[in-house]
Every structure is written in C-alpha cells, then in structure tokens.
PDB file of C-alpha atoms and ligand atoms in Angstrom:
ATOM      1  CA  UNK A   1      22.042  94.391  45.955  1.00  0.00           C
ATOM      2  CA  UNK A   2      24.823  96.692  47.302  1.00  0.00           C
ATOM      3  CA  UNK A   3      26.842  95.627  50.411  1.00  0.00           C
ATOM      4  CA  UNK A   4      28.609  98.332  52.331  1.00  0.00           C
ATOM      5  CA  UNK A   5      31.324  97.737  55.312  1.00  0.00           C
ATOM      6  CA  UNK A   6      31.999 101.486  56.035  1.00  0.00           C
ATOM      7  CA  UNK A   7      29.702 104.406  57.113  1.00  0.00           C
ATOM      8  CA  UNK A   8      31.232 106.679  54.360  1.00  0.00           C
ATOM      9  CA  UNK A   9      30.351 104.436  51.540  1.00  0.00           C
ATOM     10  CA  UNK A  10      26.799 103.915  52.776  1.00  0.00           C
ATOM     11  CA  UNK A  11      26.146 107.364  53.543  1.00  0.00           C
ATOM     12  CA  UNK A  12      27.350 108.441  49.804  1.00  0.00           C
ATOM     13  CA  UNK A  13      25.028 105.688  48.540  1.00  0.00           C
ATOM     14  CA  UNK A  14      22.127 106.688  50.678  1.00  0.00           C
ATOM     15  CA  UNK A  15      22.592 110.543  50.104  1.00  0.00           C
ATOM     16  CA  UNK A  16      21.757 109.651  46.470  1.00  0.00           C
ATOM     17  CA  UNK A  17      19.090 107.548  46.839  1.00  0.00           C
ATOM     18  CA  UNK A  18      17.353 110.228  48.988  1.00  0.00           C
ATOM     19  CA  UNK A  19      17.975 112.732  46.554  1.00  0.00           C
ATOM     20  CA  UNK A  20      16.310 110.566  43.852  1.00  0.00           C
ATOM     21  CA  UNK A  21      13.144 110.849  46.307  1.00  0.00           C
ATOM     22  CA  UNK A  22      13.478 107.264  47.819  1.00  0.00           C
ATOM     23  CA  UNK A  23      12.332 106.753  51.279  1.00  0.00           C
ATOM     24  CA  UNK A  24      14.748 104.697  53.449  1.00  0.00           C
ATOM     25  CA  UNK A  25      13.163 101.552  55.281  1.00  0.00           C
ATOM     26  CA  UNK A  26      15.457 100.183  57.788  1.00  0.00           C
ATOM     27  CA  UNK A  27      16.075  96.751  59.359  1.00  0.00           C
ATOM     28  CA  UNK A  28      18.550  96.432  61.915  1.00  0.00           C
ATOM     29  CA  UNK A  29      19.507  93.123  62.747  1.00  0.00           C
ATOM     30  CA  UNK A  30      22.682  90.772  64.218  1.00  0.00           C
ATOM     31  CA  UNK A  31      22.671  88.422  61.444  1.00  0.00           C
ATOM     32  CA  UNK A  32      22.085  84.933  61.476  1.00  0.00           C
ATOM     33  CA  UNK A  33      19.034  85.684  59.506  1.00  0.00           C
ATOM     34  CA  UNK A  34      15.629  83.652  60.138  1.00  0.00           C
ATOM     35  CA  UNK A  35      12.238  83.804  59.269  1.00  0.00           C
ATOM     36  CA  UNK A  36      11.822  86.516  62.100  1.00  0.00           C
ATOM     37  CA  UNK A  37      14.163  88.847  60.194  1.00  0.00           C
ATOM     38  CA  UNK A  38      12.602  88.089  56.790  1.00  0.00           C
ATOM     39  CA  UNK A  39       9.218  89.095  57.918  1.00  0.00           C
ATOM     40  CA  UNK A  40      10.651  92.671  58.989  1.00  0.00           C
ATOM     41  CA  UNK A  41      12.300  92.607  55.672  1.00  0.00           C
ATOM     42  CA  UNK A  42       9.188  91.839  54.005  1.00  0.00           C
ATOM     43  CA  UNK A  43       7.133  94.336  55.739  1.00  0.00           C
ATOM     44  CA  UNK A  44       9.724  97.143  55.149  1.00  0.00           C
ATOM     45  CA  UNK A  45       9.288  96.285  51.203  1.00  0.00           C
ATOM     46  CA  UNK A  46       5.784  96.616  51.358  1.00  0.00           C
ATOM     47  CA  UNK A  47       6.309 100.408  52.565  1.00  0.00           C
ATOM     48  CA  UNK A  48       7.784 101.181  48.993  1.00  0.00           C
ATOM     49  CA  UNK A  49      11.035 102.587  49.826  1.00  0.00           C
ATOM     50  CA  UNK A  50      14.762 101.354  49.535  1.00  0.00           C
ATOM     51  CA  UNK A  51      15.103  98.469  52.174  1.00  0.00           C
ATOM     52  CA  UNK A  52      18.525  98.770  54.116  1.00  0.00           C
ATOM     53  CA  UNK A  53      19.320  95.749  56.603  1.00  0.00           C
ATOM     54  CA  UNK A  54      22.459  96.050  58.822  1.00  0.00           C
ATOM     55  CA  UNK A  55      24.248  93.016  60.134  1.00  0.00           C
ATOM     56  CA  UNK A  56      26.191  93.692  63.018  1.00  0.00           C
ATOM     57  CA  UNK A  57      26.952  91.564  65.985  1.00  0.00           C
ATOM     58  CA  UNK A  58      27.357  94.438  68.836  1.00  0.00           C
ATOM     59  CA  UNK A  59      29.823  93.805  71.141  1.00  0.00           C
ATOM     60  CA  UNK A  60      28.333  96.502  73.575  1.00  0.00           C
ATOM     61  CA  UNK A  61      24.930  94.835  74.225  1.00  0.00           C
ATOM     62  CA  UNK A  62      26.819  91.745  75.582  1.00  0.00           C
ATOM     63  CA  UNK A  63      27.735  91.039  79.211  1.00  0.00           C
ATOM     64  CA  UNK A  64      31.066  89.688  80.274  1.00  0.00           C
ATOM     65  CA  UNK A  65      29.756  86.485  80.775  1.00  0.00           C
ATOM     66  CA  UNK A  66      27.317  86.252  77.894  1.00  0.00           C
ATOM     67  CA  UNK A  67      27.490  84.591  74.444  1.00  0.00           C
ATOM     68  CA  UNK A  68      29.416  87.087  72.126  1.00  0.00           C
ATOM     69  CA  UNK A  69      31.670  84.690  71.106  1.00  0.00           C
ATOM     70  CA  UNK A  70      29.404  81.996  70.064  1.00  0.00           C
ATOM     71  CA  UNK A  71      26.690  84.288  68.538  1.00  0.00           C
ATOM     72  CA  UNK A  72      26.146  82.489  65.461  1.00  0.00           C
ATOM     73  CA  UNK A  73      27.476  84.583  62.435  1.00  0.00           C
ATOM     74  CA  UNK A  74      27.048  83.407  58.694  1.00  0.00           C
ATOM     75  CA  UNK A  75      27.492  86.674  56.512  1.00  0.00           C
ATOM     76  CA  UNK A  76      27.983  84.672  53.222  1.00  0.00           C
ATOM     77  CA  UNK A  77      24.038  82.948  53.957  1.00  0.00           C
ATOM     78  CA  UNK A  78      22.806  86.638  55.013  1.00  0.00           C
ATOM     79  CA  UNK A  79      23.700  88.088  52.069  1.00  0.00           C
ATOM     80  CA  UNK A  80      21.993  85.323  49.922  1.00  0.00           C
ATOM     81  CA  UNK A  81      19.203  85.638  51.999  1.00  0.00           C
ATOM     82  CA  UNK A  82      18.809  89.312  51.582  1.00  0.00           C
ATOM     83  CA  UNK A  83      19.748  89.317  47.922  1.00  0.00           C
ATOM     84  CA  UNK A  84      16.710  86.626  47.637  1.00  0.00           C
ATOM     85  CA  UNK A  85      14.208  89.123  49.337  1.00  0.00           C
ATOM     86  CA  UNK A  86      15.376  92.194  46.728  1.00  0.00           C
ATOM     87  CA  UNK A  87      16.951  94.045  49.617  1.00  0.00           C
ATOM     88  CA  UNK A  88      18.788  97.082  48.186  1.00  0.00           C
ATOM     89  CA  UNK A  89      21.476  97.762  50.254  1.00  0.00           C
ATOM     90  CA  UNK A  90      23.107  95.791  53.218  1.00  0.00           C
ATOM     91  CA  UNK A  91      25.658  97.755  55.883  1.00  0.00           C
ATOM     92  CA  UNK A  92      27.935  94.995  57.539  1.00  0.00           C
ATOM     93  CA  UNK A  93      30.610  96.852  59.248  1.00  0.00           C
ATOM     94  CA  UNK A  94      33.096  95.519  61.516  1.00  0.00           C
ATOM     95  CA  UNK A  95      33.642  96.320  64.909  1.00  0.00           C
ATOM     96  CA  UNK A  96      36.594  98.735  64.071  1.00  0.00           C
ATOM     97  CA  UNK A  97      34.205 100.677  61.751  1.00  0.00           C
ATOM     98  CA  UNK A  98      31.516 100.897  64.559  1.00  0.00           C
ATOM     99  CA  UNK A  99      34.050 101.587  67.160  1.00  0.00           C
ATOM    100  CA  UNK A 100      37.031 103.062  66.305  1.00  0.00           C
ATOM    101  CA  UNK A 101      39.791 102.566  68.908  1.00  0.00           C
ATOM    102  CA  UNK A 102      37.658  99.849  70.403  1.00  0.00           C
ATOM    103  CA  UNK A 103      35.497 102.273  72.753  1.00  0.00           C
ATOM    104  CA  UNK A 104      33.061 104.543  72.870  1.00  0.00           C
ATOM    105  CA  UNK A 105      32.756 107.479  75.160  1.00  0.00           C
ATOM    106  CA  UNK A 106      29.398 108.920  74.596  1.00  0.00           C
ATOM    107  CA  UNK A 107      26.477 106.476  75.368  1.00  0.00           C
ATOM    108  CA  UNK A 108      22.549 106.501  75.551  1.00  0.00           C
ATOM    109  CA  UNK A 109      21.695 105.113  78.585  1.00  0.00           C
ATOM    110  CA  UNK A 110      17.734 104.404  78.421  1.00  0.00           C
ATOM    111  CA  UNK A 111      17.152 105.221  82.440  1.00  0.00           C
ATOM    112  CA  UNK A 112      15.101 102.713  84.659  1.00  0.00           C
ATOM    113  CA  UNK A 113      13.422 101.154  81.949  1.00  0.00           C
ATOM    114  CA  UNK A 114      16.818  99.759  80.729  1.00  0.00           C
ATOM    115  CA  UNK A 115      17.295  98.474  84.169  1.00  0.00           C
ATOM    116  CA  UNK A 116      14.399  96.069  85.062  1.00  0.00           C
ATOM    117  CA  UNK A 117      13.725  92.281  83.641  1.00  0.00           C
ATOM    118  CA  UNK A 118      16.138  91.979  80.833  1.00  0.00           C
ATOM    119  CA  UNK A 119      18.194  95.123  81.899  1.00  0.00           C
ATOM    120  CA  UNK A 120      18.255  93.526  85.504  1.00  0.00           C
ATOM    121  CA  UNK A 121      19.733  90.120  84.078  1.00  0.00           C
ATOM    122  CA  UNK A 122      21.961  91.710  81.570  1.00  0.00           C
ATOM    123  CA  UNK A 123      23.474  94.886  83.168  1.00  0.00           C
ATOM    124  CA  UNK A 124      24.431  97.430  80.408  1.00  0.00           C
ATOM    125  CA  UNK A 125      22.730  95.529  77.651  1.00  0.00           C
ATOM    126  CA  UNK A 126      20.410  98.479  76.845  1.00  0.00           C
ATOM    127  CA  UNK A 127      22.730 101.002  76.697  1.00  0.00           C
ATOM    128  CA  UNK A 128      24.520  98.867  74.411  1.00  0.00           C
ATOM    129  CA  UNK A 129      21.129  98.279  72.097  1.00  0.00           C
ATOM    130  CA  UNK A 130      20.237 102.087  72.473  1.00  0.00           C
ATOM    131  CA  UNK A 131      23.866 103.297  71.819  1.00  0.00           C
ATOM    132  CA  UNK A 132      24.065 101.133  68.770  1.00  0.00           C
ATOM    133  CA  UNK A 133      20.597 102.211  67.530  1.00  0.00           C
ATOM    134  CA  UNK A 134      21.435 105.840  67.972  1.00  0.00           C
ATOM    135  CA  UNK A 135      24.555 105.444  66.053  1.00  0.00           C
ATOM    136  CA  UNK A 136      22.889 103.229  63.149  1.00  0.00           C
ATOM    137  CA  UNK A 137      19.699 105.733  62.941  1.00  0.00           C
ATOM    138  CA  UNK A 138      22.273 108.652  62.575  1.00  0.00           C
ATOM    139  CA  UNK A 139      24.429 106.506  60.125  1.00  0.00           C
ATOM    140  CA  UNK A 140      21.435 105.416  58.015  1.00  0.00           C
ATOM    141  CA  UNK A 141      18.668 108.236  58.393  1.00  0.00           C
ATOM    142  CA  UNK A 142      15.788 105.987  58.036  1.00  0.00           C
ATOM    143  CA  UNK A 143      12.301 107.408  57.338  1.00  0.00           C
ATOM    144  CA  UNK A 144      10.836 103.984  58.897  1.00  0.00           C
ATOM    145  CA  UNK A 145      12.684 101.297  61.350  1.00  0.00           C
ATOM    146  CA  UNK A 146      11.090  97.729  61.529  1.00  0.00           C
ATOM    147  CA  UNK A 147      11.566  95.819  64.993  1.00  0.00           C
ATOM    148  CA  UNK A 148      10.298  92.502  65.985  1.00  0.00           C
ATOM    149  CA  UNK A 149       7.767  92.349  69.012  1.00  0.00           C
ATOM    150  CA  UNK A 150       9.795  89.264  70.410  1.00  0.00           C
ATOM    151  CA  UNK A 151      12.101  91.982  71.589  1.00  0.00           C
ATOM    152  CA  UNK A 152       9.103  93.681  73.489  1.00  0.00           C
ATOM    153  CA  UNK A 153      11.445  95.830  75.999  1.00  0.00           C
ATOM    154  CA  UNK A 154      13.830  96.479  73.437  1.00  0.00           C
ATOM    155  CA  UNK A 155      10.905  97.840  71.431  1.00  0.00           C
ATOM    156  CA  UNK A 156       9.903 100.206  74.486  1.00  0.00           C
ATOM    157  CA  UNK A 157      13.403 101.168  75.027  1.00  0.00           C
ATOM    158  CA  UNK A 158      13.901 102.265  71.408  1.00  0.00           C
ATOM    159  CA  UNK A 159      10.642 104.055  71.526  1.00  0.00           C
ATOM    160  CA  UNK A 160      11.470 105.994  74.688  1.00  0.00           C
ATOM    161  CA  UNK A 161      14.901 106.811  73.008  1.00  0.00           C
ATOM    162  CA  UNK A 162      12.987 108.061  69.669  1.00  0.00           C
ATOM    163  CA  UNK A 163      10.836 110.285  71.628  1.00  0.00           C
ATOM    164  CA  UNK A 164      13.081 111.549  74.416  1.00  0.00           C
ATOM    165  CA  UNK A 165      15.888 112.484  71.914  1.00  0.00           C
ATOM    166  CA  UNK A 166      13.530 113.541  68.968  1.00  0.00           C
ATOM    167  CA  UNK A 167      14.823 111.084  66.486  1.00  0.00           C
ATOM    168  CA  UNK A 168      13.018 111.990  63.092  1.00  0.00           C
ATOM    169  CA  UNK A 169      11.934 108.079  62.490  1.00  0.00           C
ATOM    170  CA  UNK A 170       9.002 106.309  62.951  1.00  0.00           C
ATOM    171  CA  UNK A 171       9.179 102.911  64.566  1.00  0.00           C
ATOM    172  CA  UNK A 172       7.209  99.967  63.088  1.00  0.00           C
ATOM    173  CA  UNK A 173       6.964  97.121  65.564  1.00  0.00           C
ATOM    174  CA  UNK A 174       5.965  93.628  63.767  1.00  0.00           C
ATOM    175  CA  UNK A 175       4.401  90.309  64.913  1.00  0.00           C
ATOM    176  CA  UNK A 176       6.695  87.515  66.416  1.00  0.00           C
ATOM    177  CA  UNK A 177       7.115  84.808  64.217  1.00  0.00           C
ATOM    178  CA  UNK A 178       7.227  81.650  65.688  1.00  0.00           C
ATOM    179  CA  UNK A 179       7.990  77.619  64.543  1.00  0.00           C
ATOM    180  CA  UNK A 180       5.160  75.602  63.894  1.00  0.00           C
ATOM    181  CA  UNK A 181       5.271  73.977  67.631  1.00  0.00           C
ATOM    182  CA  UNK A 182       5.193  77.816  68.646  1.00  0.00           C
ATOM    183  CA  UNK A 183       8.770  78.555  69.694  1.00  0.00           C
ATOM    184  CA  UNK A 184       9.708  82.154  68.922  1.00  0.00           C
ATOM    185  CA  UNK A 185      12.232  82.282  66.238  1.00  0.00           C
ATOM    186  CA  UNK A 186      15.653  83.451  67.426  1.00  0.00           C
ATOM    187  CA  UNK A 187      19.480  83.213  66.179  1.00  0.00           C
ATOM    188  CA  UNK A 188      19.844  81.247  69.365  1.00  0.00           C
ATOM    189  CA  UNK A 189      17.461  78.630  68.519  1.00  0.00           C
ATOM    190  CA  UNK A 190      20.273  76.894  66.377  1.00  0.00           C
ATOM    191  CA  UNK A 191      22.048  76.666  69.791  1.00  0.00           C
ATOM    192  CA  UNK A 192      19.586  74.235  71.502  1.00  0.00           C
ATOM    193  CA  UNK A 193      20.461  70.422  71.424  1.00  0.00           C
ATOM    194  CA  UNK A 194      17.907  68.225  70.152  1.00  0.00           C
ATOM    195  CA  UNK A 195      16.596  67.642  73.351  1.00  0.00           C
ATOM    196  CA  UNK A 196      16.205  71.354  74.575  1.00  0.00           C
ATOM    197  CA  UNK A 197      14.672  72.201  71.164  1.00  0.00           C
ATOM    198  CA  UNK A 198      11.765  69.727  71.881  1.00  0.00           C
ATOM    199  CA  UNK A 199      11.345  71.311  75.470  1.00  0.00           C
ATOM    200  CA  UNK A 200      11.726  75.046  74.262  1.00  0.00           C
ATOM    201  CA  UNK A 201       7.944  75.364  72.954  1.00  0.00           C
ATOM    202  CA  UNK A 202       6.676  74.951  76.563  1.00  0.00           C
ATOM    203  CA  UNK A 203       7.485  78.840  77.132  1.00  0.00           C
ATOM    204  CA  UNK A 204       5.079  79.218  74.117  1.00  0.00           C
ATOM    205  CA  UNK A 205       2.266  76.801  75.781  1.00  0.00           C
ATOM    206  CA  UNK A 206       2.485  78.369  79.237  1.00  0.00           C
ATOM    207  CA  UNK A 207       2.160  81.859  77.805  1.00  0.00           C
ATOM    208  CA  UNK A 208      -0.703  80.650  75.645  1.00  0.00           C
ATOM    209  CA  UNK A 209      -2.437  79.172  78.629  1.00  0.00           C
ATOM    210  CA  UNK A 210      -2.585  82.553  80.527  1.00  0.00           C
ATOM    211  CA  UNK A 211      -3.463  84.356  77.282  1.00  0.00           C
ATOM    212  CA  UNK A 212      -6.325  81.958  77.196  1.00  0.00           C
ATOM    213  CA  UNK A 213      -7.305  82.435  80.882  1.00  0.00           C
ATOM    214  CA  UNK A 214      -6.790  86.468  80.475  1.00  0.00           C
ATOM    215  CA  UNK A 215      -9.536  86.100  77.460  1.00  0.00           C
ATOM    216  CA  UNK A 216     -11.723  84.185  79.317  1.00  0.00           C
ATOM    217  CA  UNK A 217     -11.559  87.192  81.899  1.00  0.00           C
ATOM    218  CA  UNK A 218      -8.929  86.647  84.306  1.00  0.00           C
ATOM    219  CA  UNK A 219      -7.575  90.044  85.307  1.00  0.00           C
ATOM    220  CA  UNK A 220      -5.398  89.274  88.097  1.00  0.00           C
ATOM    221  CA  UNK A 221      -1.580  89.132  87.511  1.00  0.00           C
ATOM    222  CA  UNK A 222      -1.053  86.613  90.106  1.00  0.00           C
ATOM    223  CA  UNK A 223      -3.418  84.322  89.029  1.00  0.00           C
ATOM    224  CA  UNK A 224      -2.097  84.362  85.369  1.00  0.00           C
ATOM    225  CA  UNK A 225       1.206  84.044  86.496  1.00  0.00           C
ATOM    226  CA  UNK A 226       0.119  80.736  88.479  1.00  0.00           C
ATOM    227  CA  UNK A 227      -1.156  79.592  85.418  1.00  0.00           C
ATOM    228  CA  UNK A 228       1.888  80.130  83.342  1.00  0.00           C
ATOM    229  CA  UNK A 229       3.750  78.371  86.278  1.00  0.00           C
ATOM    230  CA  UNK A 230       1.921  75.179  86.363  1.00  0.00           C
ATOM    231  CA  UNK A 231       2.729  74.414  82.725  1.00  0.00           C
ATOM    232  CA  UNK A 232       6.416  75.352  83.330  1.00  0.00           C
ATOM    233  CA  UNK A 233       6.618  73.227  86.467  1.00  0.00           C
ATOM    234  CA  UNK A 234       6.260  70.414  84.658  1.00  0.00           C
ATOM    235  CA  UNK A 235       9.524  71.190  82.745  1.00  0.00           C
ATOM    236  CA  UNK A 236      12.517  71.884  85.311  1.00  0.00           C
ATOM    237  CA  UNK A 237      15.188  72.057  82.767  1.00  0.00           C
ATOM    238  CA  UNK A 238      13.525  75.083  81.532  1.00  0.00           C
ATOM    239  CA  UNK A 239      14.809  77.619  84.392  1.00  0.00           C
ATOM    240  CA  UNK A 240      12.790  80.576  84.644  1.00  0.00           C
ATOM    241  CA  UNK A 241      14.684  83.835  85.183  1.00  0.00           C
ATOM    242  CA  UNK A 242      11.772  86.104  85.122  1.00  0.00           C
ATOM    243  CA  UNK A 243       8.121  85.785  84.528  1.00  0.00           C
ATOM    244  CA  UNK A 244       5.985  89.272  84.970  1.00  0.00           C
ATOM    245  CA  UNK A 245       2.903  90.867  83.720  1.00  0.00           C
ATOM    246  CA  UNK A 246       3.727  94.279  83.023  1.00  0.00           C
ATOM    247  CA  UNK A 247       2.794  97.557  81.234  1.00  0.00           C
ATOM    248  CA  UNK A 248       3.605  97.526  77.419  1.00  0.00           C
ATOM    249  CA  UNK A 249       5.263 100.958  77.639  1.00  0.00           C
ATOM    250  CA  UNK A 250       6.899 101.296  81.015  1.00  0.00           C
ATOM    251  CA  UNK A 251       7.570  97.433  81.896  1.00  0.00           C
ATOM    252  CA  UNK A 252       6.438  98.010  85.248  1.00  0.00           C
ATOM    253  CA  UNK A 253       4.313  95.093  86.867  1.00  0.00           C
ATOM    254  CA  UNK A 254       0.829  95.402  87.271  1.00  0.00           C
ATOM    255  CA  UNK A 255      -1.322  93.794  89.826  1.00  0.00           C
ATOM    256  CA  UNK A 256      -4.862  94.464  87.654  1.00  0.00           C
ATOM    257  CA  UNK A 257      -4.366  93.507  83.858  1.00  0.00           C
ATOM    258  CA  UNK A 258      -5.218  96.219  81.437  1.00  0.00           C
ATOM    259  CA  UNK A 259      -6.396  95.229  78.159  1.00  0.00           C
ATOM    260  CA  UNK A 260      -2.858  95.609  76.599  1.00  0.00           C
ATOM    261  CA  UNK A 261      -0.399  94.181  79.199  1.00  0.00           C
ATOM    262  CA  UNK A 262       1.918  92.202  78.225  1.00  0.00           C
ATOM    263  CA  UNK A 263       3.196  88.842  79.954  1.00  0.00           C
ATOM    264  CA  UNK A 264       6.862  88.603  79.673  1.00  0.00           C
ATOM    265  CA  UNK A 265       9.369  85.622  80.002  1.00  0.00           C
ATOM    266  CA  UNK A 266      12.967  84.879  79.882  1.00  0.00           C
ATOM    267  CA  UNK A 267      14.101  81.041  80.467  1.00  0.00           C
ATOM    268  CA  UNK A 268      17.455  79.466  80.290  1.00  0.00           C
ATOM    269  CA  UNK A 269      17.762  75.640  78.893  1.00  0.00           C
ATOM    270  CA  UNK A 270      21.470  74.805  79.350  1.00  0.00           C
ATOM    271  CA  UNK A 271      23.362  77.586  78.251  1.00  0.00           C
ATOM    272  CA  UNK A 272      20.909  78.970  75.613  1.00  0.00           C
ATOM    273  CA  UNK A 273      18.991  82.002  77.015  1.00  0.00           C
ATOM    274  CA  UNK A 274      15.321  82.397  75.469  1.00  0.00           C
ATOM    275  CA  UNK A 275      12.730  85.505  75.525  1.00  0.00           C
ATOM    276  CA  UNK A 276       9.198  85.510  74.697  1.00  0.00           C
ATOM    277  CA  UNK A 277       6.029  87.560  75.309  1.00  0.00           C
ATOM    278  CA  UNK A 278       2.367  87.674  74.753  1.00  0.00           C
ATOM    279  CA  UNK A 279      -0.158  90.035  75.080  1.00  0.00           C
ATOM    280  CA  UNK A 280      -2.650  89.206  77.839  1.00  0.00           C
ATOM    281  CA  UNK A 281      -6.014  90.761  78.028  1.00  0.00           C
ATOM    282  CA  UNK A 282      -6.907  91.871  74.443  1.00  0.00           C
ATOM    283  CA  UNK A 283      -9.327  89.254  72.822  1.00  0.00           C
ATOM    284  CA  UNK A 284      -8.918  90.708  69.406  1.00  0.00           C
ATOM    285  CA  UNK A 285      -5.037  89.892  69.008  1.00  0.00           C
ATOM    286  CA  UNK A 286      -4.673  86.300  67.610  1.00  0.00           C
ATOM    287  CA  UNK A 287      -2.819  84.474  69.974  1.00  0.00           C
ATOM    288  CA  UNK A 288      -0.631  82.762  67.073  1.00  0.00           C
ATOM    289  CA  UNK A 289      -0.044  85.824  64.956  1.00  0.00           C
ATOM    290  CA  UNK A 290       3.259  85.264  62.650  1.00  0.00           C
ATOM    291  CA  UNK A 291       3.214  81.303  63.433  1.00  0.00           C
ATOM    292  CA  UNK A 292       4.651  79.943  60.276  1.00  0.00           C
TER     293      UNK A 292
HETATM  294  P1  AMP B 301      18.511  90.189  66.101  1.00  0.00           P
HETATM  295  O1  AMP B 301      19.234  90.108  64.798  1.00  0.00           O
HETATM  296  O2  AMP B 301      18.265  89.046  67.086  1.00  0.00           O
HETATM  297  O3  AMP B 301      19.125  91.416  66.877  1.00  0.00           O
HETATM  298  O4  AMP B 301      17.144  90.762  65.762  1.00  0.00           O
HETATM  299  C1  AMP B 301      16.549  91.912  64.819  1.00  0.00           C
HETATM  300  C2  AMP B 301      15.461  92.183  64.893  1.00  0.00           C
HETATM  301  O5  AMP B 301      14.634  91.150  64.430  1.00  0.00           O
HETATM  302  C3  AMP B 301      14.882  92.736  65.921  1.00  0.00           C
HETATM  303  O6  AMP B 301      13.976  93.865  65.763  1.00  0.00           O
HETATM  304  C4  AMP B 301      14.230  91.627  66.502  1.00  0.00           C
HETATM  305  O7  AMP B 301      13.164  91.987  67.470  1.00  0.00           O
HETATM  306  C5  AMP B 301      13.544  90.694  65.342  1.00  0.00           C
HETATM  307  N1  AMP B 301      13.264  89.429  65.483  1.00  0.00           N
HETATM  308  C6  AMP B 301      14.164  88.417  66.092  1.00  0.00           C
HETATM  309  N2  AMP B 301      13.362  87.213  66.087  1.00  0.00           N
HETATM  310  C7  AMP B 301      11.935  87.538  65.700  1.00  0.00           C
HETATM  311  C8  AMP B 301      10.971  86.817  65.744  1.00  0.00           C
HETATM  312  N3  AMP B 301      10.806  85.660  65.955  1.00  0.00           N
HETATM  313  N4  AMP B 301       9.789  87.337  65.085  1.00  0.00           N
HETATM  314  C9  AMP B 301      10.018  88.681  64.900  1.00  0.00           C
HETATM  315  N5  AMP B 301      10.985  89.723  64.750  1.00  0.00           N
HETATM  316  C10 AMP B 301      12.057  88.988  65.600  1.00  0.00           C
END
C-alpha cells in the first residue's frame, strides 16, 4: 500500500496506474475508520480497479462551535486497517497541502439544498463538503466514488454537484452499516459515554417504527413523524434537532409519502451529534440492511 501526503506524489502514481489501464475507485473519508467505511472499501474492491482512500479531516466543513478539534483521529490505526483490506493507495494530506496559505478563495455552493436540515443546523457545512469533494475529485480523477447513505443529504449534495458541474464520475451510494443494536456506525460514536451509548439506538428504533407503519400503508408524513416522536419522547436526553419526511433528491418536506421518501433525523446526546435516516414506504428495501 502506498501512502501519499502530497497532491503531486499522488497524481504521479495515479497517472501511471491509469495509463496501465486501471480504473480508479475512490473512497473519501475523514478517518477513524469503522465498519461503515470498511463496507465502502469492500464495495469499491468488488468493482475491480485500484482502490484509493483519502483520509482528511476537512476543517472547512466544521462550524466554529463544532467538534473539529475533538474529532477522532488515528492515522496509524487507519493505515493498518486500510492495508488489511488490500487498499492500494491512501491519500492523507495535511490542511496546508489542501489549503495552501490556510484559505480558499473559490468554493462550491450547493444552493438551497445546502441550507436546509443539516445545512440549517450547520451553516456552511455543505459548501465545505462540496468544495473539498470537488478538490478531491479533481486530484484523484476517480471513475467511481463510494458514499454512505448514512449521510443521505451529503449524497444528494454531491449528486447535484456532479450533475451541475459535469464531473465525469459515477457516485455509488452504499447502505448504512449499523451496530447490532441498530445504531448507525459513526466515528463520533466513540465519543458517547456508556450511558449515552445505551440510549443512542433509540434513534434507529424510532426510524424503524415509522418505517414499519409506512410499510403497513401509512402515507401521512405527520402520522409517521408522530410514530417516531412517540418512541423518542421516552428518551428526553436524546434531543432531536430535526425530524422530517423528505424527498430523496431535493430534501424538501413531503406531506404524502412517495414510495422512496426518506425519514431523516439529527439528535444530540450530550455534546455528540448523531444523524440517521431510513427509507419510508418501500416495502422491498430490508429495514436492517447493512446491520452487522
Ligand atoms: P466520514 O469519515 O464520516 O466523512 O465518512 C466517510 C464516508 O463513509 C461517507 O461517505 C459516509 O457516508 C460513509 N459512512 C460513514 N458512516 C457510515 C455507515 N455507518 N455506513 C455506511 N457508510 C458510512
């Protein structure tokens, strides 16, 4: 496995691999790798090209009061994990390599989609995400990019960017991987106290309850949200920031639930902020897909 910290070094390597006829399968991450990331890497490997994983905690997608400083980082462990999975190339730049001079003048603004739900609670977040992904896509030049559906709005933002700006990449959304008790895997989970960790799966149980109601034929968003809230209300320490039934592409709220609507949630447990989502209304999609 080769590890690059500079754009120039990475590009030289990838140019060679590409001219040898290899496709580039790209998994962008912020490190602290867990089973969710691993599932993306395994999915990328199945597509047969060279797997490139980036590890970069991108400062521009964190707000002033957010957890950039305390975000978990463990490069050595991540490199060992990546090596064990047969990753060929890791790109682990520092902030100075990605943002020379500590700033960037040109940014990608995803418009209204970037300002609702996650974007409303984390102003500037999706501009940071879209901009760093635009940079990474231009640096890596991937054929395919593997993204987790756990960050559903991020998938929508990047789909929109790739379409609007004609990036020649295919985005491959992958299922959410969960702990046995349903909690969506996240690097932030390791910051939960034991008590919070025991409470956190209520988020998934609430989503499941609504999803079951939708499968049983409930088409009213209000009633699905009511089902969810009834579960969450029993856990006042799980402070819900938003809970909505939305269109999968625009993330606009819907009143009547179409077959592939998303139920999206963000909740705070102490200082840890967790997000999750599920499809409501599609009977075929297994509710516990990706559970370990
Ligand atoms: P992050 O390191 O949190 O920026 O995540 C990097 C990629 O892994 C993103 O595409 C995430 O959506 C994806 N990811 C994070 N958690 C999970 C999970 N539990 N299941 C599937 N994908 C995930």
